């Protein structure tokens, strides 16, 4: 299974900041995630002038979903200079909602720190018995 250094390398490897059009650019941030099946998916951000773009984490998650997976073990985002970036609030919420297990997803943070999505989303609005049970059952299988 891939380690954190490999995920960071893969995320940085897909960054290639480029102008797509006068109103869109892509690749300034790359993300890599490791799934429950041991696969790594990557993605880049797309930034547009009118807020229709999305983060690199969304791109990687979309590819993962397309391939039939939803459980994220570890995720990281890296800018084109190799700096690790914490996920924005929208990405944290997106990761959490994709699969009940993902409350346990390891997020690689700057400074060599790692936290779970549930640690990054304290007092979550969806935190109820059903969500906890689904996450616990999902992590067992």
PDB file of C-alpha atoms in Angstrom:
ATOM      1  CA  UNK A   1       0.000   0.000   0.000  1.00  0.00           C
ATOM      2  CA  UNK A   2       1.227   3.510  -0.807  1.00  0.00           C
ATOM      3  CA  UNK A   3       2.716   5.583   1.987  1.00  0.00           C
ATOM      4  CA  UNK A   4       2.221   9.298   2.618  1.00  0.00           C
ATOM      5  CA  UNK A   5       5.409  10.249   0.748  1.00  0.00           C
ATOM      6  CA  UNK A   6       4.175   8.436  -2.368  1.00  0.00           C
ATOM      7  CA  UNK A   7       0.821  10.245  -2.244  1.00  0.00           C
ATOM      8  CA  UNK A   8       2.549  13.614  -1.868  1.00  0.00           C
ATOM      9  CA  UNK A   9       4.811  12.783  -4.820  1.00  0.00           C
ATOM     10  CA  UNK A  10       1.848  11.725  -6.972  1.00  0.00           C
ATOM     11  CA  UNK A  11      -0.138  14.868  -6.079  1.00  0.00           C
ATOM     12  CA  UNK A  12       2.797  17.127  -6.914  1.00  0.00           C
ATOM     13  CA  UNK A  13       3.450  15.154 -10.100  1.00  0.00           C
ATOM     14  CA  UNK A  14       0.127  16.175 -11.670  1.00  0.00           C
ATOM     15  CA  UNK A  15       0.530  19.902 -10.999  1.00  0.00           C
ATOM     16  CA  UNK A  16       1.302  21.891 -14.131  1.00  0.00           C
ATOM     17  CA  UNK A  17      -0.215  25.353 -13.780  1.00  0.00           C
ATOM     18  CA  UNK A  18      -1.538  26.372 -17.188  1.00  0.00           C
ATOM     19  CA  UNK A  19      -3.950  28.834 -18.755  1.00  0.00           C
ATOM     20  CA  UNK A  20      -6.862  27.062 -20.455  1.00  0.00           C
ATOM     21  CA  UNK A  21      -8.638  30.160 -21.747  1.00  0.00           C
ATOM     22  CA  UNK A  22      -8.842  33.868 -20.893  1.00  0.00           C
ATOM     23  CA  UNK A  23     -11.166  32.944 -18.018  1.00  0.00           C
ATOM     24  CA  UNK A  24      -9.873  29.553 -16.831  1.00  0.00           C
ATOM     25  CA  UNK A  25      -6.673  27.973 -15.590  1.00  0.00           C
ATOM     26  CA  UNK A  26      -5.847  24.549 -14.195  1.00  0.00           C
ATOM     27  CA  UNK A  27      -3.181  22.524 -12.483  1.00  0.00           C
ATOM     28  CA  UNK A  28      -1.961  24.921  -9.802  1.00  0.00           C
ATOM     29  CA  UNK A  29      -2.913  22.346  -7.165  1.00  0.00           C
ATOM     30  CA  UNK A  30      -2.859  18.568  -7.446  1.00  0.00           C
ATOM     31  CA  UNK A  31      -4.427  15.978  -5.173  1.00  0.00           C
ATOM     32  CA  UNK A  32      -3.875  12.283  -4.647  1.00  0.00           C
ATOM     33  CA  UNK A  33      -5.996   9.876  -2.672  1.00  0.00           C
ATOM     34  CA  UNK A  34      -5.605   6.262  -1.628  1.00  0.00           C
ATOM     35  CA  UNK A  35      -8.740   4.113  -1.670  1.00  0.00           C
ATOM     36  CA  UNK A  36      -9.833   1.141   0.381  1.00  0.00           C
ATOM     37  CA  UNK A  37      -8.870  -1.093  -2.552  1.00  0.00           C
ATOM     38  CA  UNK A  38      -5.319   0.271  -2.574  1.00  0.00           C
ATOM     39  CA  UNK A  39      -5.665   2.353  -5.739  1.00  0.00           C
ATOM     40  CA  UNK A  40      -4.379   5.910  -6.079  1.00  0.00           C
ATOM     41  CA  UNK A  41      -6.420   8.525  -7.928  1.00  0.00           C
ATOM     42  CA  UNK A  42      -5.176  12.010  -8.776  1.00  0.00           C
ATOM     43  CA  UNK A  43      -6.744  15.255  -9.923  1.00  0.00           C
ATOM     44  CA  UNK A  44      -5.986  18.925 -10.481  1.00  0.00           C
ATOM     45  CA  UNK A  45      -7.891  22.082  -9.664  1.00  0.00           C
ATOM     46  CA  UNK A  46      -9.714  24.084 -12.310  1.00  0.00           C
ATOM     47  CA  UNK A  47     -10.128  27.787 -11.541  1.00  0.00           C
ATOM     48  CA  UNK A  48     -12.581  29.924 -13.502  1.00  0.00           C
ATOM     49  CA  UNK A  49     -13.506  33.593 -13.452  1.00  0.00           C
ATOM     50  CA  UNK A  50     -17.085  32.927 -12.350  1.00  0.00           C
ATOM     51  CA  UNK A  51     -16.716  30.300  -9.603  1.00  0.00           C
ATOM     52  CA  UNK A  52     -17.588  27.264 -11.707  1.00  0.00           C
ATOM     53  CA  UNK A  53     -14.217  25.611 -11.113  1.00  0.00           C
ATOM     54  CA  UNK A  54     -13.403  23.068  -8.475  1.00  0.00           C
ATOM     55  CA  UNK A  55     -10.621  21.858  -6.232  1.00  0.00           C
ATOM     56  CA  UNK A  56      -8.111  19.133  -7.031  1.00  0.00           C
ATOM     57  CA  UNK A  57      -9.641  16.920  -4.344  1.00  0.00           C
ATOM     58  CA  UNK A  58     -13.014  17.048  -6.135  1.00  0.00           C
ATOM     59  CA  UNK A  59     -11.354  16.054  -9.395  1.00  0.00           C
ATOM     60  CA  UNK A  60      -9.588  13.050  -7.804  1.00  0.00           C
ATOM     61  CA  UNK A  61     -12.780  12.001  -6.007  1.00  0.00           C
ATOM     62  CA  UNK A  62     -14.770  12.231  -9.248  1.00  0.00           C
ATOM     63  CA  UNK A  63     -12.324   9.875 -10.947  1.00  0.00           C
ATOM     64  CA  UNK A  64     -12.509   7.497  -7.975  1.00  0.00           C
ATOM     65  CA  UNK A  65     -16.332   7.482  -8.113  1.00  0.00           C
ATOM     66  CA  UNK A  66     -16.224   6.890 -11.885  1.00  0.00           C
ATOM     67  CA  UNK A  67     -14.104   3.798 -11.196  1.00  0.00           C
ATOM     68  CA  UNK A  68     -16.680   2.472  -8.701  1.00  0.00           C
ATOM     69  CA  UNK A  69     -14.987   3.289  -5.406  1.00  0.00           C
ATOM     70  CA  UNK A  70     -15.961   5.619  -2.566  1.00  0.00           C
ATOM     71  CA  UNK A  71     -13.848   4.779   0.505  1.00  0.00           C
ATOM     72  CA  UNK A  72     -10.874   7.137   0.946  1.00  0.00           C
ATOM     73  CA  UNK A  73      -8.083   5.976   3.249  1.00  0.00           C
ATOM     74  CA  UNK A  74      -5.749   8.979   2.833  1.00  0.00           C
ATOM     75  CA  UNK A  75      -5.836  12.217   0.819  1.00  0.00           C
ATOM     76  CA  UNK A  76      -3.423  15.094   0.198  1.00  0.00           C
ATOM     77  CA  UNK A  77      -3.364  18.313  -1.850  1.00  0.00           C
ATOM     78  CA  UNK A  78      -0.113  19.925  -3.006  1.00  0.00           C
ATOM     79  CA  UNK A  79       0.538  23.182  -4.860  1.00  0.00           C
ATOM     80  CA  UNK A  80       2.826  23.495  -7.878  1.00  0.00           C
ATOM     81  CA  UNK A  81       5.761  24.385  -5.609  1.00  0.00           C
ATOM     82  CA  UNK A  82       5.311  21.197  -3.569  1.00  0.00           C
ATOM     83  CA  UNK A  83       3.675  22.753  -0.505  1.00  0.00           C
ATOM     84  CA  UNK A  84       1.039  20.631   1.197  1.00  0.00           C
ATOM     85  CA  UNK A  85      -2.305  22.420   1.511  1.00  0.00           C
ATOM     86  CA  UNK A  86      -5.140  21.658   3.933  1.00  0.00           C
ATOM     87  CA  UNK A  87      -8.478  20.914   2.260  1.00  0.00           C
ATOM     88  CA  UNK A  88     -10.981  23.761   2.158  1.00  0.00           C
ATOM     89  CA  UNK A  89     -14.267  23.434   4.033  1.00  0.00           C
ATOM     90  CA  UNK A  90     -16.150  22.431   0.893  1.00  0.00           C
ATOM     91  CA  UNK A  91     -13.690  19.583   0.227  1.00  0.00           C
ATOM     92  CA  UNK A  92     -13.846  18.395   3.840  1.00  0.00           C
ATOM     93  CA  UNK A  93     -17.626  18.226   3.631  1.00  0.00           C
ATOM     94  CA  UNK A  94     -17.518  16.543   0.209  1.00  0.00           C
ATOM     95  CA  UNK A  95     -15.135  13.825   1.461  1.00  0.00           C
ATOM     96  CA  UNK A  96     -17.346  13.234   4.506  1.00  0.00           C
ATOM     97  CA  UNK A  97     -20.551  12.877   2.484  1.00  0.00           C
ATOM     98  CA  UNK A  98     -19.208  10.511  -0.208  1.00  0.00           C
ATOM     99  CA  UNK A  99     -18.993   7.468   2.107  1.00  0.00           C
ATOM    100  CA  UNK A 100     -19.745   7.001   5.827  1.00  0.00           C
ATOM    101  CA  UNK A 101     -16.267   5.508   6.310  1.00  0.00           C
ATOM    102  CA  UNK A 102     -14.679   8.747   5.167  1.00  0.00           C
ATOM    103  CA  UNK A 103     -15.105  10.335   8.577  1.00  0.00           C
ATOM    104  CA  UNK A 104     -11.967   8.238   9.248  1.00  0.00           C
ATOM    105  CA  UNK A 105     -10.082   9.452   6.150  1.00  0.00           C
ATOM    106  CA  UNK A 106      -6.514  10.478   6.968  1.00  0.00           C
ATOM    107  CA  UNK A 107      -5.743  13.993   5.713  1.00  0.00           C
ATOM    108  CA  UNK A 108      -2.070  14.847   5.248  1.00  0.00           C
ATOM    109  CA  UNK A 109      -1.506  18.410   6.472  1.00  0.00           C
ATOM    110  CA  UNK A 110       1.415  20.854   6.408  1.00  0.00           C
ATOM    111  CA  UNK A 111       4.217  20.247   8.879  1.00  0.00           C
ATOM    112  CA  UNK A 112       3.968  16.457   8.763  1.00  0.00           C
ATOM    113  CA  UNK A 113       0.669  16.442  10.630  1.00  0.00           C
ATOM    114  CA  UNK A 114      -2.185  14.045   9.874  1.00  0.00           C
ATOM    115  CA  UNK A 115      -5.796  14.383  11.034  1.00  0.00           C
ATOM    116  CA  UNK A 116      -9.010  12.575  10.249  1.00  0.00           C
ATOM    117  CA  UNK A 117     -11.876  14.280   8.456  1.00  0.00           C
ATOM    118  CA  UNK A 118     -13.938  13.987  11.652  1.00  0.00           C
ATOM    119  CA  UNK A 119     -11.205  15.929  13.491  1.00  0.00           C
ATOM    120  CA  UNK A 120     -11.335  18.607  10.789  1.00  0.00           C
ATOM    121  CA  UNK A 121     -15.145  18.764  10.991  1.00  0.00           C
ATOM    122  CA  UNK A 122     -15.911  18.874  14.731  1.00  0.00           C
ATOM    123  CA  UNK A 123     -19.555  19.054  15.757  1.00  0.00           C
ATOM    124  CA  UNK A 124     -20.623  18.028  12.281  1.00  0.00           C
ATOM    125  CA  UNK A 125     -24.240  18.829  11.416  1.00  0.00           C
ATOM    126  CA  UNK A 126     -24.780  15.245  10.185  1.00  0.00           C
ATOM    127  CA  UNK A 127     -23.255  13.604  13.256  1.00  0.00           C
ATOM    128  CA  UNK A 128     -25.908  11.236  14.477  1.00  0.00           C
ATOM    129  CA  UNK A 129     -26.163   7.617  15.525  1.00  0.00           C
ATOM    130  CA  UNK A 130     -26.862   6.395  11.994  1.00  0.00           C
ATOM    131  CA  UNK A 131     -23.780   8.110  10.541  1.00  0.00           C
ATOM    132  CA  UNK A 132     -21.556   6.792  13.357  1.00  0.00           C
ATOM    133  CA  UNK A 133     -22.895   3.247  12.952  1.00  0.00           C
ATOM    134  CA  UNK A 134     -22.401   3.341   9.180  1.00  0.00           C
ATOM    135  CA  UNK A 135     -18.818   4.554   9.610  1.00  0.00           C
ATOM    136  CA  UNK A 136     -18.045   1.900  12.220  1.00  0.00           C
ATOM    137  CA  UNK A 137     -19.572  -0.892  10.127  1.00  0.00           C
ATOM    138  CA  UNK A 138     -17.858   0.352   6.972  1.00  0.00           C
ATOM    139  CA  UNK A 139     -14.438   0.400   8.657  1.00  0.00           C
ATOM    140  CA  UNK A 140     -14.860  -3.252   9.707  1.00  0.00           C
ATOM    141  CA  UNK A 141     -15.404  -4.517   6.186  1.00  0.00           C
TER     142      UNK A 141
END
